N, CA and C atoms as an extended XYZ file, in Angstrom:
255
Properties=species:S:1:pos:R:3:atomname:S:1:resname:S:1:resid:I:1 pbc="F F F"
N         0.823       -1.185       -0.013 N   ALA     1
C         0.003       -0.024       -0.008 CA  ALA     1
C         0.876        1.260        0.005 C   ALA     1
N         1.935        1.245        0.765 N   LEU     2
C         2.816        2.393        0.841 CA  LEU     2
C         3.437        2.703       -0.525 C   LEU     2
N         3.875        1.691       -1.250 N   ASN     3
C         4.421        1.893       -2.563 CA  ASN     3
C         3.411        2.507       -3.512 C   ASN     3
N         2.156        2.041       -3.453 N   ASP     4
C         1.118        2.598       -4.289 CA  ASP     4
C         0.856        4.061       -3.998 C   ASP     4
N         0.820        4.418       -2.745 N   ILE     5
C         0.593        5.833       -2.337 CA  ILE     5
C         1.759        6.661       -2.793 C   ILE     5
N         2.977        6.203       -2.551 N   GLN     6
C         4.153        6.968       -2.977 CA  GLN     6
C         4.187        7.199       -4.433 C   GLN     6
N         3.880        6.160       -5.253 N   THR     7
C         3.890        6.308       -6.681 CA  THR     7
C         2.769        7.232       -7.180 C   THR     7
N         1.568        7.067       -6.615 N   SER     8
C         0.404        7.842       -7.030 CA  SER     8
C         0.572        9.319       -6.696 C   SER     8
N         1.138        9.615       -5.566 N   LEU     9
C         1.225       10.985       -5.054 CA  LEU     9
C         2.586       11.614       -5.228 C   LEU     9
N         3.568       10.831       -5.631 N   GLY    10
C         4.903       11.342       -5.822 CA  GLY    10
C         5.619       11.651       -4.506 C   GLY    10
N         5.207       10.931       -3.470 N   ILE    11
C         5.813       11.110       -2.154 CA  ILE    11
C         7.044       10.218       -2.011 C   ILE    11
N         8.183       10.777       -1.589 N   THR    12
C         9.381       10.013       -1.443 CA  THR    12
C         9.759        9.710       -0.025 C   THR    12
N         9.182       10.420        0.922 N   GLY    13
C         9.447       10.192        2.337 CA  GLY    13
C         8.859        8.903        2.874 C   GLY    13
N         9.299        8.531        4.073 N   GLN    14
C         8.791        7.396        4.726 CA  GLN    14
C         7.905        7.810        5.896 C   GLN    14
N         6.916        7.025        6.288 N   PRO    15
C         6.100        7.371        7.446 CA  PRO    15
C         6.961        7.457        8.688 C   PRO    15
N         6.592        8.374        9.566 N   VAL    16
C         7.321        8.508       10.846 CA  VAL    16
C         6.941        7.301       11.735 C   VAL    16
N         5.685        6.881       11.645 N   THR    17
C         5.241        5.724       12.442 CA  THR    17
C         4.084        5.046       11.697 C   THR    17
N         3.846        3.836       11.991 N   HIS    18
C         2.666        3.122       11.424 CA  HIS    18
C         2.318        1.974       12.357 C   HIS    18
N         1.122        1.485       12.230 N   ASP    19
C         0.630        0.416       13.086 CA  ASP    19
C        -0.276       -0.494       12.220 C   ASP    19
N        -0.002       -1.762       12.280 N   VAL    20
C        -0.848       -2.734       11.585 CA  VAL    20
C        -1.481       -3.631       12.563 C   VAL    20
N        -2.810       -3.744       12.537 N   THR    21
C        -3.547       -4.612       13.464 CA  THR    21
C        -4.371       -5.610       12.678 C   THR    21
N        -4.230       -6.866       12.999 N   LYS    22
C        -5.065       -7.909       12.367 CA  LYS    22
C        -6.162       -8.279       13.355 C   LYS    22
N        -7.380       -8.302       12.900 N   TRP    23
C        -8.510       -8.703       13.728 CA  TRP    23
C        -8.988      -10.072       13.222 C   TRP    23
N        -9.087      -11.033       14.084 N   HIS    24
C        -9.528      -12.355       13.714 CA  HIS    24
C       -10.924      -12.626       14.339 C   HIS    24
N       -11.898      -12.802       13.452 N   ASP    25
C       -13.278      -13.154       13.870 CA  ASP    25
C       -13.912      -12.156       14.846 C   ASP    25
N       -13.580      -10.895       14.749 N   VAL    26
C       -14.158       -9.837       15.552 CA  VAL    26
C       -14.338       -8.604       14.680 C   VAL    26
N       -15.206       -7.712       15.129 N   MET    27
C       -15.368       -6.384       14.495 CA  MET    27
C       -14.487       -5.409       15.203 C   MET    27
N       -13.592       -4.731       14.501 N   PRO    28
C       -12.689       -3.754       15.187 CA  PRO    28
C       -13.474       -2.590       15.773 C   PRO    28
N       -12.873       -2.033       16.842 N   ASN    29
C       -13.461       -0.878       17.503 CA  ASN    29
C       -12.516        0.301       17.245 C   ASN    29
N       -13.061        1.458       17.005 N   TYR    30
C       -12.271        2.662       16.819 CA  TYR    30
C       -11.833        3.255       18.155 C   TYR    30
N       -10.719        3.923       18.130 N   HIS    31
C       -10.221        4.706       19.295 CA  HIS    31
C       -11.275        5.772       19.615 C   HIS    31
N       -11.368        6.192       20.857 N   ILE    32
C       -12.396        7.134       21.322 CA  ILE    32
C       -12.348        8.430       20.572 C   ILE    32
N       -11.166        8.878       20.067 N   ARG    33
C       -11.063       10.135       19.345 CA  ARG    33
C       -11.017        9.902       17.802 C   ARG    33
N       -11.438        8.758       17.361 N   HIS    34
C       -11.314        8.335       15.933 CA  HIS    34
C       -11.942        9.408       15.021 C   HIS    34
N       -13.145        9.803       15.297 N   HIS    35
C       -13.801       10.777       14.379 CA  HIS    35
C       -13.049       12.097       14.325 C   HIS    35
N       -12.561       12.588       15.428 N   GLU    36
C       -11.723       13.821       15.478 CA  GLU    36
C       -10.469       13.656       14.687 C   GLU    36
N        -9.830       12.516       14.783 N   ILE    37
C        -8.599       12.250       14.003 CA  ILE    37
C        -8.879       12.174       12.509 C   ILE    37
N        -9.942       11.532       12.124 N   VAL    38
C       -10.313       11.445       10.726 CA  VAL    38
C       -10.627       12.827       10.106 C   VAL    38
N       -11.368       13.634       10.854 N   VAL    39
C       -11.637       15.001       10.424 CA  VAL    39
C       -10.356       15.794       10.226 C   VAL    39
N        -9.433       15.671       11.140 N   SER    40
C        -8.130       16.360       11.018 CA  SER    40
C        -7.369       15.865        9.807 C   SER    40
N        -7.362       14.550        9.585 N   LEU    41
C        -6.699       13.986        8.418 CA  LEU    41
C        -7.318       14.452        7.110 C   LEU    41
N        -8.697       14.494        7.079 N   GLU    42
C        -9.386       14.970        5.887 CA  GLU    42
C        -9.001       16.396        5.575 C   GLU    42
N        -8.921       17.258        6.596 N   ASN    43
C        -8.537       18.660        6.389 CA  ASN    43
C        -7.131       18.792        5.881 C   ASN    43
N        -6.204       18.039        6.440 N   LYS    44
C        -4.823       18.092        5.959 CA  LYS    44
C        -4.689       17.563        4.528 C   LYS    44
N        -5.412       16.516        4.186 N   ILE    45
C        -5.350       15.988        2.848 CA  ILE    45
C        -5.958       16.984        1.851 C   ILE    45
N        -7.073       17.607        2.272 N   ALA    46
C        -7.702       18.614        1.387 CA  ALA    46
C        -6.780       19.794        1.109 C   ALA    46
N        -5.976       20.190        2.097 N   ASP    47
C        -5.028       21.293        1.911 CA  ASP    47
C        -3.884       20.926        0.983 C   ASP    47
N        -3.362       19.731        1.101 N   HIS    48
C        -2.171       19.332        0.370 CA  HIS    48
C        -2.409       18.484       -0.887 C   HIS    48
N        -3.477       17.687       -0.869 N   TYR    49
C        -3.841       16.842       -1.972 CA  TYR    49
C        -5.327       16.871       -2.210 C   TYR    49
N        -5.815       17.964       -2.816 N   PRO    50
C        -7.296       18.182       -2.915 CA  PRO    50
C        -8.019       17.110       -3.715 C   PRO    50
N        -7.387       16.354       -4.516 N   ASN    51
C        -8.076       15.342       -5.326 CA  ASN    51
C        -8.025       13.938       -4.670 C   ASN    51
N        -7.483       13.849       -3.495 N   VAL    52
C        -7.425       12.564       -2.756 CA  VAL    52
C        -8.633       12.498       -1.861 C   VAL    52
N        -9.313       11.344       -1.905 N   ILE    53
C       -10.501       11.117       -1.114 CA  ILE    53
C       -10.310        9.906       -0.231 C   ILE    53
N       -10.452       10.056        1.072 N   LEU    54
C       -10.380        8.900        1.952 CA  LEU    54
C       -11.639        8.051        1.804 C   LEU    54
N       -11.499        6.758        1.862 N   ALA    55
C       -12.669        5.914        1.762 CA  ALA    55
C       -12.362        4.602        2.466 C   ALA    55
N       -13.424        3.928        2.906 N   GLY    56
C       -13.295        2.592        3.434 CA  GLY    56
C       -13.474        2.489        4.929 C   GLY    56
N       -13.448        1.266        5.410 N   CYS    57
C       -13.752        0.990        6.835 CA  CYS    57
C       -12.700        1.495        7.793 C   CYS    57
N       -11.530        1.779        7.285 N   SER    58
C       -10.511        2.328        8.191 CA  SER    58
C       -10.910        3.658        8.714 C   SER    58
N       -11.783        4.362        8.045 N   TYR    59
C       -12.161        5.738        8.396 CA  TYR    59
C       -13.635        5.898        8.735 C   TYR    59
N       -14.548        5.204        8.039 N   TYR    60
C       -15.944        5.591        8.101 CA  TYR    60
C       -16.943        4.506        8.486 C   TYR    60
N       -16.513        3.527        9.254 N   GLY    61
C       -17.412        2.480        9.698 CA  GLY    61
C       -17.054        1.082        9.229 C   GLY    61
N       -17.091        0.170       10.122 N   VAL    62
C       -16.599       -1.198        9.804 CA  VAL    62
C       -17.694       -2.144        9.371 C   VAL    62
N       -18.957       -1.825        9.631 N   GLY    63
C       -20.045       -2.723        9.232 CA  GLY    63
C       -20.344       -2.666        7.786 C   GLY    63
N       -20.971       -3.675        7.233 N   ILE    64
C       -21.330       -3.697        5.824 CA  ILE    64
C       -22.175       -2.514        5.452 C   ILE    64
N       -23.223       -2.156        6.225 N   PRO    65
C       -24.017       -0.980        5.801 CA  PRO    65
C       -23.164        0.290        5.737 C   PRO    65
N       -22.229        0.449        6.685 N   ASP    66
C       -21.388        1.634        6.673 CA  ASP    66
C       -20.475        1.629        5.426 C   ASP    66
N       -19.991        0.453        5.066 N   CYS    67
C       -19.104        0.352        3.897 CA  CYS    67
C       -19.838        0.660        2.612 C   CYS    67
N       -21.079        0.209        2.510 N   ILE    68
C       -21.915        0.483        1.358 CA  ILE    68
C       -22.221        1.952        1.253 C   ILE    68
N       -22.606        2.559        2.394 N   ALA    69
C       -22.957        3.976        2.406 CA  ALA    69
C       -21.714        4.816        2.052 C   ALA    69
N       -20.550        4.441        2.573 N   ASN    70
C       -19.310        5.147        2.245 CA  ASN    70
C       -18.941        4.983        0.774 C   ASN    70
N       -19.157        3.811        0.243 N   GLY    71
C       -18.877        3.606       -1.199 CA  GLY    71
C       -19.740        4.497       -2.083 C   GLY    71
N       -21.008        4.594       -1.706 N   GLU    72
C       -21.944        5.448       -2.492 CA  GLU    72
C       -21.525        6.902       -2.350 C   GLU    72
N       -21.201        7.354       -1.138 N   LYS    73
C       -20.809        8.719       -0.921 CA  LYS    73
C       -19.507        9.030       -1.697 C   LYS    73
N       -18.550        8.139       -1.639 N   THR    74
C       -17.302        8.314       -2.317 CA  THR    74
C       -17.446        8.394       -3.805 C   THR    74
N       -18.317        7.500       -4.350 N   ALA    75
C       -18.569        7.502       -5.797 CA  ALA    75
C       -19.178        8.834       -6.259 C   ALA    75
N       -20.094        9.355       -5.449 N   LYS    76
C       -20.694       10.689       -5.769 CA  LYS    76
C       -19.644       11.768       -5.716 C   LYS    76
N       -18.756       11.772       -4.731 N   ARG    77
C       -17.697       12.758       -4.650 CA  ARG    77
C       -16.768       12.693       -5.839 C   ARG    77
N       -16.424       11.488       -6.277 N   ILE    78
C       -15.528       11.285       -7.414 CA  ILE    78
C       -16.207       11.839       -8.689 C   ILE    78
N       -17.463       11.472       -8.842 N   LEU    79
C       -18.239       11.966      -10.003 CA  LEU    79
C       -18.293       13.505      -10.037 C   LEU    79
N       -18.559       14.082       -8.890 N   GLU    80
C       -18.573       15.550       -8.798 CA  GLU    80
C       -17.238       16.151       -9.181 C   GLU    80
N       -16.127       15.560       -8.754 N   GLN    81
C       -14.798       16.052       -9.100 CA  GLN    81
C       -14.545       15.944      -10.603 C   GLN    81
N       -14.973       14.829      -11.175 N   VAL    82
C       -14.751       14.637      -12.636 CA  VAL    82
C       -15.586       15.585      -13.445 C   VAL    82
N       -16.801       15.868      -12.996 N   ILE    83
C       -17.711       16.724      -13.729 CA  ILE    83
C       -17.173       18.186      -13.663 C   ILE    83
N       -16.713       18.588      -12.524 N   THR    84
C       -16.290       20.021      -12.307 CA  THR    84
C       -14.900       20.290      -12.761 C   THR    84
N       -14.108       19.287      -13.093 N   HIS    85
C       -12.749       19.499      -13.557 CA  HIS    85
C       -12.644       19.029      -14.968 C   HIS    85
């Protein structure tokens, strides 16, 4: 994933830190400040990489209904960007 991001965005630096967690037969729980952190990340990405859109269960809900809703919302945002640019 890191190689894909570096190639797509032209980033040459390495992450300062990272954490990988594998969940076996359970639904993951977000950190208590998860929403606040995601909003901060969205704002920083919007400032530096305005055409990058966060999507998926890492950010917007781990259940199937959340993933479907996020997929629909993301598709609409992509379509809006394509139409306006």
